C-alpha cells in the first residue's frame, strides 16, 4: 500500500482481536483497537479512520448499533463486520445498513482479511480518483465557461465594431443611385465586408471583399482592409478625375495585396472594386478572384460582367484589369460573396446559373433577391453571405 492508513478495530475477543490486528498491521495499516462498542464509538471521528472493522457481538451494545452510529457520523467510512455462522441474519441487516463487507469467525486465514480489505481500499481509491477527476472536470468546466464568457464578450465587441464600420443601408446618392447590402455572418463575426462612398459629385466608389476563413481572425482582416483603404484615401485624392480612375482602382488592389502579404497571417481575399461615373453613365471596375463575378441587370436581363484577376494576398502581382461597362438609364448591379453559391446545389456552373436566374427574376432588387434566396430566414448558413446592390432607376 502506498500511504499508511488508519483503521479502527472493535473486537471484545482478545485472540480474535490480536489475530485480525496483526494481519492488518502486516497489510500496512495503523490499527487502533477498542474492546467495546462504547469505546469504539468514543474513539471514532469523521476522517480519522479510513476503515472500521467491528464485531457484531459486543459485550455492551449490538454491533448493528455501532454500525448505525458510525454511518450516522460519517456515511463515507467503510465498515467491515465480523460475525459467526449463527449471525447470518445480522449480517444481512448490516449490509442493508451500509456495511461494505463481512468476515465469518473464526478467521484462520489472513488472506481472507487481506482480500476483503483490498477490495474496499481499491474501491476507495477508485472513488477518490473519480471524485478528483470530477472535481478537476468541474474546475475545467468553470474555467471553460469563464473563457467562453470572455470570448463571447470579445466577439460581441468585435461584432459591434464591425457593424459600426459598415456603411448605412440603403443609401441614396445624387443622380438617383442607391447602394444597399445584406451581410449575414455564418458565425458571430463575418469575413465579408463592403463599403461605398461618394467622391465629388460624379463618382460613387464601392467594394466587396471576402476574406478566407471564418470567425475573429477573418473579421480582423476586414477591419485591416477598411483601415488601409481609408489611410490611402487620406494620402491621395482618389476618384476625383476620370483620367486617373483606372489607376485609382488598381492602387486599391495593390495596397490591400501588399498589406495581406506583409501580415503573414496566411489570409487571402477576393475583391470586387468599382466606381460609377454618374455623368458619363459608365461603370469602371476590377475583379480580384471574385466568384461569382458581379451581374449587371438591364432591360435585356441579367448578365455576368467579364473580368478576372488573382486573389489578394497570394501573389506579388495580381494581373488585375480595369474594365468598363456602359450603363443605361435604368440598371442594377449585384455583387455577391461566394457564400451565396452555397445556397444552391450542383456544380459551380450550375450554381452560378441558378444565382443569375434569381438575380434576373428579382431585377436586382436586394429585398426581393434575399427573400428568394431565404437569406434572412435561414437558421444556419454554411458560409458568410453578403449581397451588395447598386442601382439607378
C-alpha positions as MATLAB code, in Angstrom:
seq = 'XXXXXXXXXXXXXXXXXXXXXXXXXXXXXXXXXXXXXXXXXXXXXXXXXXXXXXXXXXXXXXXXXXXXXXXXXXXXXXXXXXXXXXXXXXXXXXXXXXXXXXXXXXXXXXXXXXXXXXXXXXXXXXXXXXXXXXXXXXXXXXXXXXXXXXXXXXXXXXXXXXXXXXXXXXXXXXXXXXXXXXXXXXXXXXXXXXXXXXXXXXXXXXXXXXXXXXXXXXXXXXXXXXXXXXXXXXXXXXXXXXXXXXXXXXXXXXXXXXXXXXXXXXXXXXXXXXXXXXXXXXXXXXXXXXXXXXXXXXXXXXXXXXXXXXXXXXXXXXXXXXXXXXXXXXXXXXXXXXXXXXXXXXXXXXXXXXXXXXXXXXXXXXXXXXXXXXXXXXXXXXXXXXXXXXXXX';
ca = [
       0.000    0.000    0.000;
       1.221    3.487   -0.732;
       0.389    5.671    2.276;
      -0.170    4.324    5.800;
      -3.915    4.338    6.548;
      -5.608    4.368    9.954;
      -8.044    1.639   10.909;
     -10.318    1.176   13.936;
     -10.796   -2.426   15.127;
     -13.653   -3.007   17.601;
     -13.460   -6.556   18.954;
     -14.038   -7.849   22.506;
     -12.492  -11.305   21.983;
      -8.756  -10.916   22.574;
      -7.471  -13.871   20.453;
      -9.617  -12.747   17.510;
      -8.633   -9.104   18.076;
      -4.912   -9.928   18.134;
      -5.139  -12.122   15.026;
      -7.052   -9.521   12.979;
      -4.878   -6.694   14.250;
      -1.621   -8.426   13.285;
      -2.997   -9.270    9.849;
      -3.990   -5.637    9.277;
      -0.648   -4.297   10.508;
       1.125   -6.584    8.047;
      -1.038   -5.001    5.326;
       0.311   -1.592    6.278;
      -2.486   -0.220    8.470;
      -2.018    1.799   11.630;
      -4.538   -0.057   13.814;
      -6.360    1.425   16.803;
      -8.248   -1.144   18.894;
     -11.334   -0.953   21.094;
     -12.806   -3.729   23.245;
     -16.393   -2.469   23.397;
     -18.925   -0.625   21.344;
     -18.908    2.467   23.528;
     -15.101    2.599   23.482;
     -15.079    2.256   19.706;
     -17.713    4.941   19.150;
     -15.851    7.207   21.574;
     -12.648    6.884   19.555;
     -14.316    7.286   16.153;
     -14.386   10.671   14.416;
     -15.139   11.535   10.769;
     -11.966   11.481    8.688;
      -9.836    9.959   11.460;
     -10.051    6.366   10.219;
     -10.152    5.153    6.628;
     -11.758    1.856    7.638;
     -13.619    0.341   10.615;
     -13.791   -3.365   11.476;
     -16.338   -4.234   14.167;
     -17.655   -7.424   15.665;
     -21.432   -7.822   15.673;
     -21.341   -9.424   19.137;
     -20.038   -6.912   21.667;
     -20.465   -7.023   25.457;
     -22.099   -3.617   25.932;
     -24.122   -2.967   22.782;
     -25.031   -4.601   19.499;
     -22.657   -4.369   16.587;
     -25.530   -3.201   14.389;
     -25.983   -0.186   16.666;
     -22.260    0.536   16.432;
     -22.525    0.334   12.649;
     -25.567    2.619   12.641;
     -23.852    5.283   14.767;
     -20.680    5.210   12.687;
     -22.693    5.621    9.480;
     -24.633    8.479   11.024;
     -21.382   10.217   11.932;
     -19.686    9.610    8.567;
     -21.553    7.799    5.827;
     -18.471    7.509    3.604;
     -16.400    5.462    6.096;
     -16.433    1.791    5.028;
     -17.231   -0.760    7.723;
     -16.450   -4.493    7.744;
     -18.424   -6.617   10.241;
     -17.199   -9.771   11.987;
     -19.884  -12.389   12.583;
     -20.297  -16.055   13.383;
     -22.277  -18.501   11.279;
     -25.195  -18.107   13.707;
     -25.431  -14.370   12.940;
     -26.319  -14.609    9.252;
     -29.497  -12.570    9.725;
     -27.499   -9.825   11.440;
     -25.028   -9.855    8.530;
     -27.858   -9.253    6.079;
     -29.143   -6.397    8.219;
     -25.609   -4.966    8.465;
     -25.256   -4.928    4.700;
     -28.595   -3.118    4.457;
     -27.334   -0.544    6.943;
     -24.312    0.156    4.755;
     -21.617   -2.337    5.717;
     -19.098   -2.790    2.932;
     -18.290   -6.475    3.629;
     -18.344   -9.164    6.290;
     -15.988  -11.852    7.644;
     -17.146  -15.067    9.299;
     -15.491  -16.133   12.553;
     -13.409  -17.926   13.458;
     -10.905  -16.469   10.988;
      -7.954  -18.758   10.483;
      -6.532  -17.475    7.172;
      -5.113  -13.963    6.877;
      -5.735  -13.908    3.135;
      -9.482  -13.716    3.838;
      -8.895  -10.448    5.694;
      -6.457   -9.249    3.035;
      -8.918   -9.868    0.182;
     -11.805   -8.162    1.968;
      -9.750   -5.102    2.917;
      -8.082   -4.935   -0.523;
     -11.484   -4.812   -2.246;
     -12.531   -1.937   -0.024;
      -9.300    0.031   -0.343;
      -9.323   -0.414   -4.125;
     -12.933    0.766   -4.206;
     -11.922    3.737   -2.003;
      -9.018    4.525   -4.317;
     -11.268    4.339   -7.373;
     -13.915    6.508   -5.680;
     -11.241    9.031   -4.671;
      -9.817    9.125   -8.193;
     -13.320    9.533   -9.628;
     -14.036   12.336   -7.167;
     -10.761   14.064   -8.005;
     -11.490   13.599  -11.698;
     -14.978   15.084  -11.284;
     -13.582   17.990   -9.292;
     -10.911   18.593  -11.927;
     -13.519   18.325  -14.671;
     -15.831   20.740  -12.865;
     -12.902   23.120  -12.378;
     -12.012   22.891  -16.069;
     -15.673   23.400  -16.985;
     -15.807   26.520  -14.816;
     -12.631   27.791  -16.437;
     -14.045   26.963  -19.864;
     -17.312   28.750  -19.078;
     -15.348   31.779  -17.894;
     -13.250   31.649  -21.055;
     -16.337   31.312  -23.246;
     -17.959   34.273  -21.492;
     -14.865   36.382  -22.129;
     -14.768   35.189  -25.735;
     -18.454   35.992  -26.193;
     -17.922   39.484  -24.788;
     -14.946   39.947  -27.102;
     -16.940   38.691  -30.067;
     -19.853   40.953  -29.183;
     -17.453   43.894  -29.039;
     -15.981   42.799  -32.377;
     -19.445   42.461  -33.872;
     -20.397   45.972  -32.739;
     -17.134   47.322  -34.127;
     -17.634   45.580  -37.456;
     -21.215   46.835  -37.712;
     -20.019   50.337  -36.865;
     -17.512   50.193  -39.740;
     -20.181   49.208  -42.265;
     -21.971   51.951  -44.240;
     -25.639   52.825  -43.889;
     -28.065   50.766  -45.938;
     -29.813   51.712  -48.126;
     -28.126   54.967  -49.054;
     -29.202   57.425  -51.759;
     -26.618   59.266  -53.845;
     -27.084   62.079  -56.375;
     -28.370   61.163  -59.823;
     -30.716   58.637  -58.224;
     -28.066   55.987  -57.444;
     -28.930   53.778  -54.467;
     -26.466   51.498  -52.645;
     -27.631   48.725  -50.293;
     -26.355   45.466  -48.893;
     -27.185   42.457  -46.782;
     -24.372   40.884  -44.722;
     -25.200   37.712  -42.755;
     -22.287   36.001  -40.948;
     -22.226   32.227  -40.650;
     -20.576   32.719  -37.239;
     -20.689   35.640  -34.830;
     -18.339   37.731  -36.956;
     -18.010   37.925  -40.718;
     -15.074   37.570  -43.080;
     -17.043   39.581  -45.643;
     -17.054   43.350  -45.799;
     -18.415   46.070  -48.075;
     -18.171   49.825  -48.292;
     -19.188   52.626  -50.636;
     -18.949   56.390  -50.832;
     -19.467   59.468  -52.992;
     -16.398   61.265  -54.357;
     -17.091   64.741  -55.567;
     -20.428   64.957  -57.317;
     -19.652   62.437  -60.033;
     -18.175   59.175  -58.781;
     -19.690   56.566  -56.473;
     -16.932   54.122  -55.495;
     -17.522   50.791  -53.747;
     -16.024   47.402  -52.955;
     -16.944   43.946  -51.705;
     -14.223   41.853  -50.098;
     -14.359   38.215  -48.965;
     -11.537   37.143  -46.614;
     -10.658   33.448  -46.446;
     -11.713   31.526  -43.349;
     -14.260   32.407  -40.698;
     -14.556   33.989  -37.306;
     -12.485   36.538  -35.446;
      -9.265   36.360  -37.458;
     -11.049   36.905  -40.776;
     -13.145   39.707  -39.297;
      -9.993   41.441  -38.050;
      -8.557   41.305  -41.561;
     -11.681   43.049  -42.897;
     -11.015   45.835  -40.381;
      -7.414   45.979  -41.601;
      -8.631   46.325  -45.205;
     -11.055   49.097  -44.235;
      -8.265   50.916  -42.380;
      -5.827   50.537  -45.296;
      -8.293   51.970  -47.793;
      -9.166   54.885  -45.510;
      -5.460   55.560  -44.967;
      -4.922   55.504  -48.727;
      -7.780   57.956  -49.241;
      -6.201   60.332  -46.738;
      -2.866   60.160  -48.502;
      -4.056   60.892  -52.038;
      -7.215   62.187  -53.724;
      -8.719   59.060  -55.292;
     -11.749   59.052  -57.608;
     -11.607   62.754  -58.415;
     -10.539   62.697  -62.079;
     -11.718   60.479  -64.898;
      -8.259   60.098  -66.425;
      -6.852   58.572  -63.164;
      -9.831   56.369  -62.364;
      -8.235   53.121  -63.577;
      -5.042   53.827  -61.653;
      -7.075   54.525  -58.510;
      -8.813   51.143  -58.681;
      -5.516   49.337  -59.255;
      -3.908   51.257  -56.401;
      -6.553   49.945  -54.001;
      -5.961   46.346  -55.079;
      -2.176   46.726  -54.901;
      -2.367   48.311  -51.432;
      -4.542   45.546  -49.992;
      -2.370   42.905  -51.647;
       0.776   44.359  -50.036;
      -0.921   44.598  -46.646;
      -2.083   40.964  -46.676;
       1.326   39.703  -47.789;
       3.018   41.740  -45.060;
       0.798   40.487  -42.240;
       1.869   36.836  -42.745;
      -1.483   35.749  -41.316;
      -1.963   33.143  -44.034;
      -5.044   35.037  -45.158;
      -6.068   35.885  -48.676;
      -9.107   37.706  -50.021;
     -11.189   38.093  -53.131;
     -12.419   41.540  -54.041;
     -14.663   43.421  -56.428;
     -13.946   47.128  -56.551;
     -15.517   49.697  -58.817;
     -16.554   53.265  -59.431;
     -19.676   54.537  -61.171;
     -19.362   57.648  -63.295;
     -22.834   59.094  -62.929;
     -22.166   61.816  -65.508;
     -20.959   59.517  -68.277;
     -23.215   56.584  -67.189;
     -20.292   54.193  -67.067;
     -19.048   51.543  -64.623;
     -15.293   51.144  -64.093;
     -14.352   48.023  -62.148;
     -11.745   45.362  -61.380;
     -12.122   41.770  -60.198;
      -9.576   40.085  -57.906;
     -10.521   36.407  -57.818;
     -14.164   37.232  -57.081;
     -16.531   34.270  -57.589;
     -19.241   34.722  -58.645;
     -18.430   37.730  -60.785;
     -20.820   40.683  -60.475;
     -24.011   40.737  -62.502;
     -25.447   43.722  -64.358;
     -29.207   43.825  -64.719;
     -30.655   45.919  -67.554;
     -33.784   45.829  -69.668;
     -32.222   42.903  -71.529;
     -31.959   40.814  -68.356;
     -29.101   39.842  -66.005;
     -25.609   39.090  -67.311;
     -22.317   38.308  -65.620;
     -19.731   41.020  -66.088;
     -16.437   39.842  -67.588;
     -13.302   40.162  -65.541;
     -10.565   38.117  -63.919;
      -7.548   38.586  -61.707;
      -5.726   36.830  -58.917;
      -6.931   36.926  -55.300;
      -5.231   39.321  -52.912;
      -2.551   38.181  -50.503;
      -1.175   35.254  -52.527;
       0.994   36.750  -55.274;
       3.194   39.792  -55.642;
       1.468   40.633  -58.920;
      -2.220   40.023  -59.456;
      -2.559   40.786  -63.197;
      -5.682   42.773  -62.465;
      -7.506   44.548  -65.255;
      -9.786   47.559  -65.051;
     -12.780   47.119  -67.303;
     -15.668   49.361  -68.280;
     -19.372   48.784  -68.851;
     -21.842   51.263  -70.260;
     -24.908   51.846  -68.107;
     -28.399   52.515  -69.481;
     -30.791   54.923  -67.798;
     -32.135   52.104  -65.616;
     -29.802   49.420  -64.268;
     -28.887   47.317  -61.227;
     -25.501   45.950  -60.234;
     -25.408   42.863  -57.962;
     -22.218   41.558  -56.330;
     -22.215   38.502  -54.036;
     -19.659   36.766  -51.875;
     -19.046   33.092  -52.675;
     -21.133   32.084  -49.642;
     -24.244   32.836  -51.706;
     -23.368   29.930  -54.011;
     -23.623   27.570  -51.019;
     -27.366   28.228  -51.003;
     -27.690   26.283  -54.262;
     -26.961   22.699  -55.286;
     -24.990   21.266  -58.193;
     -21.542   22.021  -59.531;
     -20.110   25.544  -59.727;
     -21.512   26.344  -63.184;
     -24.969   25.104  -62.192;
     -24.928   27.153  -59.013;
     -23.836   30.265  -60.846;
     -26.625   29.813  -63.377;
     -29.210   29.385  -60.616;
     -27.940   32.551  -58.934;
     -28.041   34.506  -62.195;
     -31.628   33.358  -62.744;
     -32.571   34.510  -59.239;
     -30.902   37.884  -59.830;
     -32.738   38.241  -63.128;
     -36.121   37.465  -61.552;
     -35.507   39.946  -58.741;
     -34.454   42.624  -61.264;
     -31.549   43.335  -58.950;
     -33.739   44.378  -56.021;
     -31.966   43.467  -52.770;
     -35.035   42.619  -50.693;
     -36.585   40.521  -53.463;
     -33.336   38.633  -54.028;
     -32.778   37.966  -50.304;
     -36.369   36.749  -49.985;
     -35.946   34.384  -52.956;
     -32.684   33.025  -51.520;
     -34.128   32.888  -47.951;
     -31.082   34.682  -46.660;
     -32.909   36.333  -43.769;
     -34.902   33.273  -42.672;
     -32.248   30.545  -42.858;
     -31.398   29.090  -39.438;
     -27.763   28.339  -40.236;
     -25.608   29.374  -43.165;
     -22.617   27.294  -44.285;
     -20.631   30.433  -45.115;
     -20.813   34.195  -44.740;
     -23.397   35.585  -47.151;
     -23.044   39.122  -48.466;
     -25.007   40.767  -51.282;
     -24.195   44.284  -52.478;
     -26.535   46.094  -54.863;
     -26.245   49.430  -56.630;
     -28.977   50.633  -58.916;
     -30.370   53.584  -60.738;
     -33.960   53.930  -61.807;
];
